[in-house]
PDB file of C-alpha atoms in Angstrom:
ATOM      1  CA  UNK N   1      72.108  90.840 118.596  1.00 38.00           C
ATOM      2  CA  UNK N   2      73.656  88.937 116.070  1.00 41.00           C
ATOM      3  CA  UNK N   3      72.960  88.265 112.257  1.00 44.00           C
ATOM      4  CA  UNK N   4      70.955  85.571 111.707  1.00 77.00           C
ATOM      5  CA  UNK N   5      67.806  86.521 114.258  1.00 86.00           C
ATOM      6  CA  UNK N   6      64.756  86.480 113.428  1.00 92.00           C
ATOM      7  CA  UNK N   7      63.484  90.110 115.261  1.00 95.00           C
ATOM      8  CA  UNK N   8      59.721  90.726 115.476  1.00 97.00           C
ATOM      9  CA  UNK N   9      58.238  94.166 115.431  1.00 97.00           C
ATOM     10  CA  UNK N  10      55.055  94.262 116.456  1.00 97.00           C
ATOM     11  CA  UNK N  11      52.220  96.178 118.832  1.00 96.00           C
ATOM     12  CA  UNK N  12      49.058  95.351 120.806  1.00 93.00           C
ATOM     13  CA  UNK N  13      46.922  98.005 118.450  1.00 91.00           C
ATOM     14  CA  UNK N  14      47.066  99.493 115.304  1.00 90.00           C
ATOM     15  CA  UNK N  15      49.136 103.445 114.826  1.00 90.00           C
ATOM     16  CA  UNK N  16      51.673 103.211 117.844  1.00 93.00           C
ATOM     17  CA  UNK N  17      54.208 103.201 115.278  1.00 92.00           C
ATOM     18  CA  UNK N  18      55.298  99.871 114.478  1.00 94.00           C
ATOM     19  CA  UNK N  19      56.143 100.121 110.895  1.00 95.00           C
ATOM     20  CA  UNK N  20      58.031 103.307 111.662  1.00 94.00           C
ATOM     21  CA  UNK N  21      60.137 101.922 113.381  1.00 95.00           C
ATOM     22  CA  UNK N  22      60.620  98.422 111.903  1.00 96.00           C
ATOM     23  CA  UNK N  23      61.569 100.474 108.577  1.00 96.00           C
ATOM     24  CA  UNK N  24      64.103 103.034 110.132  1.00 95.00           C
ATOM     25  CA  UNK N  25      65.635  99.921 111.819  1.00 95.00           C
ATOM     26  CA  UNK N  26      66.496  98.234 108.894  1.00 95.00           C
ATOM     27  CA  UNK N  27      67.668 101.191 107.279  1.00 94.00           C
ATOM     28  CA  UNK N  28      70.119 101.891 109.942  1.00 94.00           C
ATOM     29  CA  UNK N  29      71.313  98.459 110.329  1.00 94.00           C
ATOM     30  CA  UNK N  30      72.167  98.057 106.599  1.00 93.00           C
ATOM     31  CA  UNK N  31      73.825 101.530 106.949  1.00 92.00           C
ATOM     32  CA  UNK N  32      76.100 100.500 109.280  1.00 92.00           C
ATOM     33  CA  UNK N  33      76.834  97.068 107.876  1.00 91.00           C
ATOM     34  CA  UNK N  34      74.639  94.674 108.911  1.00 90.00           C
ATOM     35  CA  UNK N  35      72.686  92.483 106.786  1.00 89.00           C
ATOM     36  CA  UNK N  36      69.018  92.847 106.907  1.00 92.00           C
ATOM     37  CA  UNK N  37      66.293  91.803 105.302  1.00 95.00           C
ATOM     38  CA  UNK N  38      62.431  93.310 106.171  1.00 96.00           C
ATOM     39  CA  UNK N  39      59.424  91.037 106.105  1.00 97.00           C
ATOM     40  CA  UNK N  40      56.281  93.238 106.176  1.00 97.00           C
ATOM     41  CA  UNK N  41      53.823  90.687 107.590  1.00 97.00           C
ATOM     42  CA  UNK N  42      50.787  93.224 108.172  1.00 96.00           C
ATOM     43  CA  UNK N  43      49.562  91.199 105.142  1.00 97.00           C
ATOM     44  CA  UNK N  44      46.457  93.553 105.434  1.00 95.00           C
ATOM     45  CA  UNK N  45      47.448  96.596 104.530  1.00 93.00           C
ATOM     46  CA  UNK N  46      51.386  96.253 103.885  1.00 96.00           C
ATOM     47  CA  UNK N  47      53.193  99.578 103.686  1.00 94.00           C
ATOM     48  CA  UNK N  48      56.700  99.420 104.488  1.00 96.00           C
ATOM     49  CA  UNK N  49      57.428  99.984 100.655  1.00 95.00           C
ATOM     50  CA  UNK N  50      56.052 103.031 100.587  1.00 94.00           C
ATOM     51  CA  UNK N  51      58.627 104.360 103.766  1.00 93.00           C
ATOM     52  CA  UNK N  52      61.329 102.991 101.842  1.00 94.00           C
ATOM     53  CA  UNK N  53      60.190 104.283  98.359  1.00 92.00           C
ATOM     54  CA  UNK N  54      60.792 100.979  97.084  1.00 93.00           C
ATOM     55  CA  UNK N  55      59.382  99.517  93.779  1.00 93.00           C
ATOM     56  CA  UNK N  56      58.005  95.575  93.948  1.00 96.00           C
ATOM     57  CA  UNK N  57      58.036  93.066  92.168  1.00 96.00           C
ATOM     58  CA  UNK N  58      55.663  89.611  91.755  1.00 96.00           C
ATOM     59  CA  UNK N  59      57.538  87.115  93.912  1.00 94.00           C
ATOM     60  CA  UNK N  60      55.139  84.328  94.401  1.00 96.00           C
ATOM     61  CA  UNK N  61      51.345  83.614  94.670  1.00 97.00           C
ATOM     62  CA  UNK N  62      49.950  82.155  97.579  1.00 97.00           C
ATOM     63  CA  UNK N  63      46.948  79.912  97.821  1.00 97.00           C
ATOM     64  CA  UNK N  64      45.650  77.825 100.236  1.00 97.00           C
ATOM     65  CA  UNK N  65      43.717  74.370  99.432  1.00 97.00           C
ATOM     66  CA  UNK N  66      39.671  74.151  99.467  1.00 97.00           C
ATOM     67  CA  UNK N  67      37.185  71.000  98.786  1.00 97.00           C
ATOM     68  CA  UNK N  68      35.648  70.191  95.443  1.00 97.00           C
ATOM     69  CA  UNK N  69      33.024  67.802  95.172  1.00 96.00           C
ATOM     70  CA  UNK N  70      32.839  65.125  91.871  1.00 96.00           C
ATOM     71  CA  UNK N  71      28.950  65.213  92.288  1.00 92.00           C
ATOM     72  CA  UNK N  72      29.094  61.257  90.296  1.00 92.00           C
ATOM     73  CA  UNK N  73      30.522  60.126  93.364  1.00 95.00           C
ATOM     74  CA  UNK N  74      28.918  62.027  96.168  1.00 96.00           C
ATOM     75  CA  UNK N  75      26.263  59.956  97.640  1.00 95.00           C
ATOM     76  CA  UNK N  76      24.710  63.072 100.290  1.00 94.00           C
ATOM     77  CA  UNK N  77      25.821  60.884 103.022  1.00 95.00           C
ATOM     78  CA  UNK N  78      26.749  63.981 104.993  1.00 95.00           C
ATOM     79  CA  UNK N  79      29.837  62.667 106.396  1.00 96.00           C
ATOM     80  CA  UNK N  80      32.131  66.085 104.609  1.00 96.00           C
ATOM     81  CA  UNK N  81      29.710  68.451 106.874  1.00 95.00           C
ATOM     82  CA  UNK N  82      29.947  66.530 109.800  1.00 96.00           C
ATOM     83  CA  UNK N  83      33.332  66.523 110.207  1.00 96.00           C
ATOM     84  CA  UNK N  84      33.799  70.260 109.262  1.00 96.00           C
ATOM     85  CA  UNK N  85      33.982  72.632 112.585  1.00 94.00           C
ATOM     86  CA  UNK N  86      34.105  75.534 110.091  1.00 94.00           C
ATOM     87  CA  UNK N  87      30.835  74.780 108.131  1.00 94.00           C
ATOM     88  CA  UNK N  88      32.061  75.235 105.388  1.00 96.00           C
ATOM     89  CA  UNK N  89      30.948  72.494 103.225  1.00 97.00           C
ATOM     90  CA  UNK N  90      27.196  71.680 103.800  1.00 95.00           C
ATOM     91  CA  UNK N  91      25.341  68.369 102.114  1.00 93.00           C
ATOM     92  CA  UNK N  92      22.076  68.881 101.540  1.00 93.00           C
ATOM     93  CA  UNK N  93      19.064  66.398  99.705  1.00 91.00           C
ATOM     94  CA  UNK N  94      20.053  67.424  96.519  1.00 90.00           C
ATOM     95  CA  UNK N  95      23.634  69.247  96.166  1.00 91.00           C
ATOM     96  CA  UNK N  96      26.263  69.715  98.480  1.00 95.00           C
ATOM     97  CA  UNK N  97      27.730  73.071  98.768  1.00 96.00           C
ATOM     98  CA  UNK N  98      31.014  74.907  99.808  1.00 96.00           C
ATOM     99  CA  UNK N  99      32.082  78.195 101.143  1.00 96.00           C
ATOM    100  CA  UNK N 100      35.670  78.537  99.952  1.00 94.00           C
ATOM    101  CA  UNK N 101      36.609  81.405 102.293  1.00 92.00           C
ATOM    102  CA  UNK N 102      35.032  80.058 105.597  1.00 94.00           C
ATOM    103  CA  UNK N 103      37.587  76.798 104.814  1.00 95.00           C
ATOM    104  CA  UNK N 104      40.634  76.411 107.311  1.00 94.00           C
ATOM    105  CA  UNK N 105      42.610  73.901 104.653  1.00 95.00           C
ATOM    106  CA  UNK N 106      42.554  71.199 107.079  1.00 94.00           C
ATOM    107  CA  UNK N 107      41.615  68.269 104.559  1.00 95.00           C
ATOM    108  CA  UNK N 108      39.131  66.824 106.978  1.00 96.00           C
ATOM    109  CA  UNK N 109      36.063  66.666 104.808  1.00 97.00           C
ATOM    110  CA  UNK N 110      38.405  64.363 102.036  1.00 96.00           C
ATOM    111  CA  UNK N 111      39.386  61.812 104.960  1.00 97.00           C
ATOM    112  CA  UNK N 112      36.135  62.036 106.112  1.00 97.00           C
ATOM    113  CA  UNK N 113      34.279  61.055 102.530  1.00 97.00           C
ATOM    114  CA  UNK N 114      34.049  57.326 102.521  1.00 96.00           C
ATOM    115  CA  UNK N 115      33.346  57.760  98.668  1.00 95.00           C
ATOM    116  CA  UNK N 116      36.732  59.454  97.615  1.00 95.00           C
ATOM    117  CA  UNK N 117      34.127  62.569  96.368  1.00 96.00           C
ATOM    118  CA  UNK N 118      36.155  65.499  97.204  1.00 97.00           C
ATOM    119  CA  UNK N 119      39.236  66.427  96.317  1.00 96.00           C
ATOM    120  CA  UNK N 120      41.308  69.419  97.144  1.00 97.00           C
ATOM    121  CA  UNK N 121      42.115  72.187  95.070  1.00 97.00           C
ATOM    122  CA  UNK N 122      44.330  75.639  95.135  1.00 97.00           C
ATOM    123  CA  UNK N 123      42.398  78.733  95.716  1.00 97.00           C
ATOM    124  CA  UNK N 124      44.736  81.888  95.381  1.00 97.00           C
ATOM    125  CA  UNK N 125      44.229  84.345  98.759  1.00 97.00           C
ATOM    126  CA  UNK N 126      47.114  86.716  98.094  1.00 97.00           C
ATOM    127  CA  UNK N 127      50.569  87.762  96.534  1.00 98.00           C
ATOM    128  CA  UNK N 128      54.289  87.873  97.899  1.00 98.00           C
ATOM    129  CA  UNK N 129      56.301  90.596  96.076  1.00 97.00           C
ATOM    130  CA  UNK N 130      60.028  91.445  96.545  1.00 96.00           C
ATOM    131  CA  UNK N 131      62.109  94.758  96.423  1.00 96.00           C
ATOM    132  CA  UNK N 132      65.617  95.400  96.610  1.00 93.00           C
ATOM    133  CA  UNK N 133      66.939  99.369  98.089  1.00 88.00           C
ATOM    134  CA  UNK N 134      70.506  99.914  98.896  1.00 87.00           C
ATOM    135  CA  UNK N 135      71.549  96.746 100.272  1.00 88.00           C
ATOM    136  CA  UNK N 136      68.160  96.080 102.302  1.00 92.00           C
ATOM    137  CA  UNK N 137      65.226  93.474 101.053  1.00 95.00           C
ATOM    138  CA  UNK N 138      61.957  93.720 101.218  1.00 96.00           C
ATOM    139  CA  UNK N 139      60.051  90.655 101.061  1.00 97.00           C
ATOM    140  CA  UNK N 140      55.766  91.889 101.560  1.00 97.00           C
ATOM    141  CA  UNK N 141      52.533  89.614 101.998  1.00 97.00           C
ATOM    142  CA  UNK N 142      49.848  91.613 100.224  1.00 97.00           C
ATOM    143  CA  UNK N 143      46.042  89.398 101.295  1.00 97.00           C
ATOM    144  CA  UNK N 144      43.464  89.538  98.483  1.00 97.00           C
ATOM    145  CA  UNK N 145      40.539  92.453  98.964  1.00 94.00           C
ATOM    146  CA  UNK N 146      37.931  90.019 100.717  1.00 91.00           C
ATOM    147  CA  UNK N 147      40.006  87.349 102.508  1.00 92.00           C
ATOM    148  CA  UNK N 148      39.311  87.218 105.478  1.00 87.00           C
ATOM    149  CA  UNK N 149      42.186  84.486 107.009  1.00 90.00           C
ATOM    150  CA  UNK N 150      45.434  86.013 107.004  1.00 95.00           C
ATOM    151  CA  UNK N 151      47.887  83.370 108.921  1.00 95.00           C
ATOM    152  CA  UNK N 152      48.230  81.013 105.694  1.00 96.00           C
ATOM    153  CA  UNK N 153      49.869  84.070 104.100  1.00 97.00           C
ATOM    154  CA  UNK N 154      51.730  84.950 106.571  1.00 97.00           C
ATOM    155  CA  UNK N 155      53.412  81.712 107.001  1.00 96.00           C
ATOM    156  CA  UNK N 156      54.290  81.948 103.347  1.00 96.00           C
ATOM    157  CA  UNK N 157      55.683  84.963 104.138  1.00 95.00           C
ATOM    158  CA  UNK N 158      57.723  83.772 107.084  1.00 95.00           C
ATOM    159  CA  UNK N 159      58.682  80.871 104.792  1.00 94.00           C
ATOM    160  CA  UNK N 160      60.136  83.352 102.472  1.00 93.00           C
ATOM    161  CA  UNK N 161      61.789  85.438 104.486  1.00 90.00           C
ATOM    162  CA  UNK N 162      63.593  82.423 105.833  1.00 88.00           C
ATOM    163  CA  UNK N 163      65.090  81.173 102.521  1.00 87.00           C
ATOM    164  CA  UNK N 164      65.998  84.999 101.496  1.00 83.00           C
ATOM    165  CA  UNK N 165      67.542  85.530 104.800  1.00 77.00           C
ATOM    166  CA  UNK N 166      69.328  82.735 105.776  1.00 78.00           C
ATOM    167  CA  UNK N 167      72.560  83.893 107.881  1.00 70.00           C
ATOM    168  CA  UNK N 168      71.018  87.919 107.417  1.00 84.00           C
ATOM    169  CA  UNK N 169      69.276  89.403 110.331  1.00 91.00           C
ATOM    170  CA  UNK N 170      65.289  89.066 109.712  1.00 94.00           C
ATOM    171  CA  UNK N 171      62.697  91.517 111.085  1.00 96.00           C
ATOM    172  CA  UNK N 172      58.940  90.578 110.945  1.00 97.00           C
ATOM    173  CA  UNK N 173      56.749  94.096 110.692  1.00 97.00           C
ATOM    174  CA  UNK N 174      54.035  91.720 112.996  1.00 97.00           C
ATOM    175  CA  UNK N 175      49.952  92.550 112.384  1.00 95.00           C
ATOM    176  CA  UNK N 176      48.527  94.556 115.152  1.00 94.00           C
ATOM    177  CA  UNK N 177      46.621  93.258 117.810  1.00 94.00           C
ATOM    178  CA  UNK N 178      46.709  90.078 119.372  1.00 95.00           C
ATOM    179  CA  UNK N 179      44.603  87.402 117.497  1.00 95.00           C
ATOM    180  CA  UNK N 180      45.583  84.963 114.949  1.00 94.00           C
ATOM    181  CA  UNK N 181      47.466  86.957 112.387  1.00 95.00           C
ATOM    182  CA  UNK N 182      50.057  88.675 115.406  1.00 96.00           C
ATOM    183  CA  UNK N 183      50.443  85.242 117.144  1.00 96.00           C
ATOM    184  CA  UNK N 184      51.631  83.538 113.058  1.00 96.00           C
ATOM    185  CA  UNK N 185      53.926  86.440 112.884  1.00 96.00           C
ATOM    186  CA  UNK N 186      55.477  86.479 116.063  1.00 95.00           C
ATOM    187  CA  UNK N 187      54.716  83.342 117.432  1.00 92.00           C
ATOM    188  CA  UNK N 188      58.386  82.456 114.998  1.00 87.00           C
ATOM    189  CA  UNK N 189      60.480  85.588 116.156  1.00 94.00           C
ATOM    190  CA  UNK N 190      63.426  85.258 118.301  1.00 94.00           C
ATOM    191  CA  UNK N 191      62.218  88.077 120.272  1.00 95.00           C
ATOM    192  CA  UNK N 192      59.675  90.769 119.661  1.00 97.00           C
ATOM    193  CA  UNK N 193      59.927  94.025 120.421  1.00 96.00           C
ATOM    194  CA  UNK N 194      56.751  95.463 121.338  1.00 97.00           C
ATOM    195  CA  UNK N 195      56.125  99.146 120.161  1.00 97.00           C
ATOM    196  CA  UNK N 196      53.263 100.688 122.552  1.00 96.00           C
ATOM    197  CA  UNK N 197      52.195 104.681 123.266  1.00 94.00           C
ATOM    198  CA  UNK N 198      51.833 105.922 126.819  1.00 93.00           C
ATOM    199  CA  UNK N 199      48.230 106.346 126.933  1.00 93.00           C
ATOM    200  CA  UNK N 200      45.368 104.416 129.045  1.00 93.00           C
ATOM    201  CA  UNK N 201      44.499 102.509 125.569  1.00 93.00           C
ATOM    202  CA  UNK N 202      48.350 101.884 124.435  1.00 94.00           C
ATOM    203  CA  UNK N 203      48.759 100.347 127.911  1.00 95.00           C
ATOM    204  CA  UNK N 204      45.807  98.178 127.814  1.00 96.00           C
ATOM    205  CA  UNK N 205      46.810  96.961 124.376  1.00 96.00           C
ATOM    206  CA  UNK N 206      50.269  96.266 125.421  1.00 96.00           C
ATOM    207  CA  UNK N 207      48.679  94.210 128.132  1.00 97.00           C
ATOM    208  CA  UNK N 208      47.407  91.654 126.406  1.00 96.00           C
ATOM    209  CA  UNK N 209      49.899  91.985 123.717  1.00 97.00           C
ATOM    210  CA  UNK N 210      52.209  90.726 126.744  1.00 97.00           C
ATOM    211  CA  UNK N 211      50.225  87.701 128.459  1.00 97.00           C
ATOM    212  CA  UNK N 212      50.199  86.241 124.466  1.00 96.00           C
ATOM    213  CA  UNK N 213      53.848  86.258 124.148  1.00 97.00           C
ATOM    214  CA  UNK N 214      54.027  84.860 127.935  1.00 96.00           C
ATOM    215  CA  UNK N 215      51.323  81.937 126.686  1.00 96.00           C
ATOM    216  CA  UNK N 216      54.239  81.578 123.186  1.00 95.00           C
ATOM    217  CA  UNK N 217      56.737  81.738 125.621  1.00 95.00           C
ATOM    218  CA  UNK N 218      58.990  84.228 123.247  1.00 96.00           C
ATOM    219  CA  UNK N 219      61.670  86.587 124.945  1.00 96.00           C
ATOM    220  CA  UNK N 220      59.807  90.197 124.274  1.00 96.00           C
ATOM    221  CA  UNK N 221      60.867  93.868 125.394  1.00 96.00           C
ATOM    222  CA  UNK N 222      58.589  97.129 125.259  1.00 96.00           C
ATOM    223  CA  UNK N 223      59.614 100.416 122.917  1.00 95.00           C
ATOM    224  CA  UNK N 224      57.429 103.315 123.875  1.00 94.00           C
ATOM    225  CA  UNK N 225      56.998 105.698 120.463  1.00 93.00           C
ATOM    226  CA  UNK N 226      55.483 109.056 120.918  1.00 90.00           C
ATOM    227  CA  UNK N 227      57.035 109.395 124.523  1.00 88.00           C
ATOM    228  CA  UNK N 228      55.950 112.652 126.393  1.00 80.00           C
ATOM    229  CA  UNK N 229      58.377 114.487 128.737  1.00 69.00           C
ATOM    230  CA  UNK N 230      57.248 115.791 132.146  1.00 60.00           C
ATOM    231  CA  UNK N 231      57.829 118.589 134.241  1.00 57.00           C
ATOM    232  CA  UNK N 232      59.016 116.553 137.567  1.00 57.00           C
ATOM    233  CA  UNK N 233      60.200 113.748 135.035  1.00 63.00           C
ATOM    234  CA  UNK N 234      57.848 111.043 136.682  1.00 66.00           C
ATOM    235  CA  UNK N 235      58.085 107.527 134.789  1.00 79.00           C
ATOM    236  CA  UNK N 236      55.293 107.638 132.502  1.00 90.00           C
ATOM    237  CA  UNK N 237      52.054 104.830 133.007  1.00 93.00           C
ATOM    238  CA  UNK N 238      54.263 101.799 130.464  1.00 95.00           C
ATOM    239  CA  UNK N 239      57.465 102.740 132.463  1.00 94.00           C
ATOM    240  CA  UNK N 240      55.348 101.624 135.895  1.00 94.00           C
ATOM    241  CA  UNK N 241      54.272  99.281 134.220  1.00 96.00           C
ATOM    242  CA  UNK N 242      57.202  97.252 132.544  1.00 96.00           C
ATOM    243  CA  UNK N 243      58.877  98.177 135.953  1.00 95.00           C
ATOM    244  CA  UNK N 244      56.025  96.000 138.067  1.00 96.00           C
ATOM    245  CA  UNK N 245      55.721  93.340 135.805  1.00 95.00           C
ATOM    246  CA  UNK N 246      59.904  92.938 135.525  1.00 95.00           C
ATOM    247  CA  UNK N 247      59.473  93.769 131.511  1.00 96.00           C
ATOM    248  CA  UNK N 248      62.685  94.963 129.760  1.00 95.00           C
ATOM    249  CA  UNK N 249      62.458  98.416 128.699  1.00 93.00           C
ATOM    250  CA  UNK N 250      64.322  98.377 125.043  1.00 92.00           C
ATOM    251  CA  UNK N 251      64.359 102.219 124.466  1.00 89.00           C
ATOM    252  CA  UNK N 252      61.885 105.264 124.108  1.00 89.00           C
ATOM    253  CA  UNK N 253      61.277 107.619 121.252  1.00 89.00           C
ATOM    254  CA  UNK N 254      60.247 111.071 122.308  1.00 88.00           C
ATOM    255  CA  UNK N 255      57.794 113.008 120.436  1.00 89.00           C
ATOM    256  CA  UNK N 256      58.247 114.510 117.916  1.00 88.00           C
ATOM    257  CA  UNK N 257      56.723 116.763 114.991  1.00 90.00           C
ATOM    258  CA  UNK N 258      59.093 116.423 112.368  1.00 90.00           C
ATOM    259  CA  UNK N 259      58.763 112.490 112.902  1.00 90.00           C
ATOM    260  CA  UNK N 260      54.952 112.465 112.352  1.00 89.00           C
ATOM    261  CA  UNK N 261      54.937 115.236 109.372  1.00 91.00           C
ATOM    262  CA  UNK N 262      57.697 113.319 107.613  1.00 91.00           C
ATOM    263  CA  UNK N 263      55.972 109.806 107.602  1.00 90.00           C
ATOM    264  CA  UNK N 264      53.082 111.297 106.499  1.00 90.00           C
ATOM    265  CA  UNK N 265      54.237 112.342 103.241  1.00 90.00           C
ATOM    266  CA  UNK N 266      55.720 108.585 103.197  1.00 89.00           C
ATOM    267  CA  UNK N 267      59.455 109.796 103.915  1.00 90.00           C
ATOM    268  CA  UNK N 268      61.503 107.504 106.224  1.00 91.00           C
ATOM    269  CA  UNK N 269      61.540 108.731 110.106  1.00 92.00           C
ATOM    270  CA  UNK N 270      65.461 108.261 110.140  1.00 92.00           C
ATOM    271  CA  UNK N 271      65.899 110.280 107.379  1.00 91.00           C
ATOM    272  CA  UNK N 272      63.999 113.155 108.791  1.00 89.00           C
ATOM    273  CA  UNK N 273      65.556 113.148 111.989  1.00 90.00           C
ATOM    274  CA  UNK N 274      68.758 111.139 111.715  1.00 91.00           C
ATOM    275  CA  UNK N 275      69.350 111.311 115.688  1.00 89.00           C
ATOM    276  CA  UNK N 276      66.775 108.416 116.142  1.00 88.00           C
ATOM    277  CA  UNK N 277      69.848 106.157 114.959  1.00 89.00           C
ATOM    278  CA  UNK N 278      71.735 105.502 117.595  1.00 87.00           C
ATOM    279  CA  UNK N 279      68.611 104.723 119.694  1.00 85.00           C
ATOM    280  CA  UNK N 280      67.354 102.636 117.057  1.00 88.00           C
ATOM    281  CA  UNK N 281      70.658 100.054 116.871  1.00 86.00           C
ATOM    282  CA  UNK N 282      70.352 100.393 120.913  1.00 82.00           C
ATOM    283  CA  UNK N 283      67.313  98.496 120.515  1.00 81.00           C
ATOM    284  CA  UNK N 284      69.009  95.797 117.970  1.00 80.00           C
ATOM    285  CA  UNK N 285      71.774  95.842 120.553  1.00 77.00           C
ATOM    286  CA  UNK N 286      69.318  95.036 123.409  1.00 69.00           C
TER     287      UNK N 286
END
């Protein structure tokens, strides 16, 4: 692959070792020349920083645009709850009231006020913040403690990863799962590679993780982590798998100890075991 694509990382389930991964892959692309910059897009619970002992910095806040009412105006006509499928604006006899965080941003209940009584304002959900290691950038959506919608920061994410990376090869540390949050972040990939486990619950995941790319119709490939070795060397259940439903196979990590002892004291998997490089830039190659 080529500078300037825009790589998604992401997984059907949370701990199959996405962020590993994402953050060893930019490290080993920068080593070896290639432009990179990291968008950590698990806006959740962000943690690439911490693999790649980076400090931030405040890049931007993000907010998203909620109804306020100019009670002179407002008649209680009712017309602002009707037309919200999110209830959350609510006219009552005697007040009409609003629940900020159950609001989608979708203006309706202002085009819908045949008074001109509510007008939009900015309510901040979360932070972008921006680190700089050795060559490779770290752009990171961090969502407020109590938000509950993530895609609005993500897309400002996304939006700033774009500007910052311009002709530099982008990859998108995707949320896990497969609702709204995973289909923002990789909904605007070039491809994703999918990181699963080979158990019964990493192949169920990686499942539907695969009919909701099919639905986005993005190019996708599968990276088993934590891959077991066998005594007859049978393909494991995500090899049979991929194989039956014609899905590439990008590349397979085996297990390994020093892997899961080193990113638990928050030290980058390709520095602990500097082998997984040349598998890693396979999968950039693939």
């Amino acid at each position: 692959m080529s500078g300037g694509l825009r790589i998604a990382i992401a997984s059907g389930k949370g701990g199959t070792g996405k962020t590993t991964i994402a953050t060893s892959l930019a490290r080993a692309l920068i080593d070896q020349g290639t432009p990179c910059t990291l968008l950590d897009c698990d806006v959740e619970e962000p943690n690439c920083h911490i693999l790649l002992r980076m400090e931030l910095e405040p890049l931007d806040e993000v907010s998203v645009l909620v109804p306020q009412v100019d009670e002179e105006r407002c008649t209680r006509c009712g017309a602002c709850g009707r037309a919200c499928r999110a209830s959350a604006i609510v006219s009552l006899p005697t007040a009409v009231l609003t629940y900020p965080k159950l609001c989608h941003s979708c203006g309706g209940c202002a085009l819908a006020c045949p008074h001109g009584a509510i007008r939009e304002v900015p309510r901040p959900i979360g932070t972008l913040d921006r680190g700089t290691s050795e060559g490779l950038e770290l752009i990171q959506g961090r969502l407020n403690i109590g938000e509950a919608m993530a895609p609005p920061l993500i897309r400002a994410a996304l939006d700033a990863g774009r500007r910052a990376a311009q002709a530099r090869t982008l990859l998108i540390d995707a949320p896990p799962g497969t609702s709204c949050p995973f289909v923002e972040a990789a909904g605007e990939a070039d491809v994703v590679a999918l990181v699963t486990e080979p158990t019964p619950f990493g192949l169920n995941d990686l499942q539907l993780a695969v009919a909701a790319l099919r639905t986005l119709e993005v190019p996708f490939g599968v990276v088993i982590n934590r891959q077991r070795g066998t005594n007859d060397n049978a393909p494991c259940i995500i090899e049979r798998y991929c194989r039956s439903e014609s899905v590439p196979l990008l590349c397979a990590i085996d297990e390994d100890r020093t892997i899961a002892e080193a990113t638990s004291r928050g030290i980058l998997a390709l520095a602990a075991k500097p082998q997984l490089r040349e598998g890693l830039l396979q999968l950039h190659r693939s």
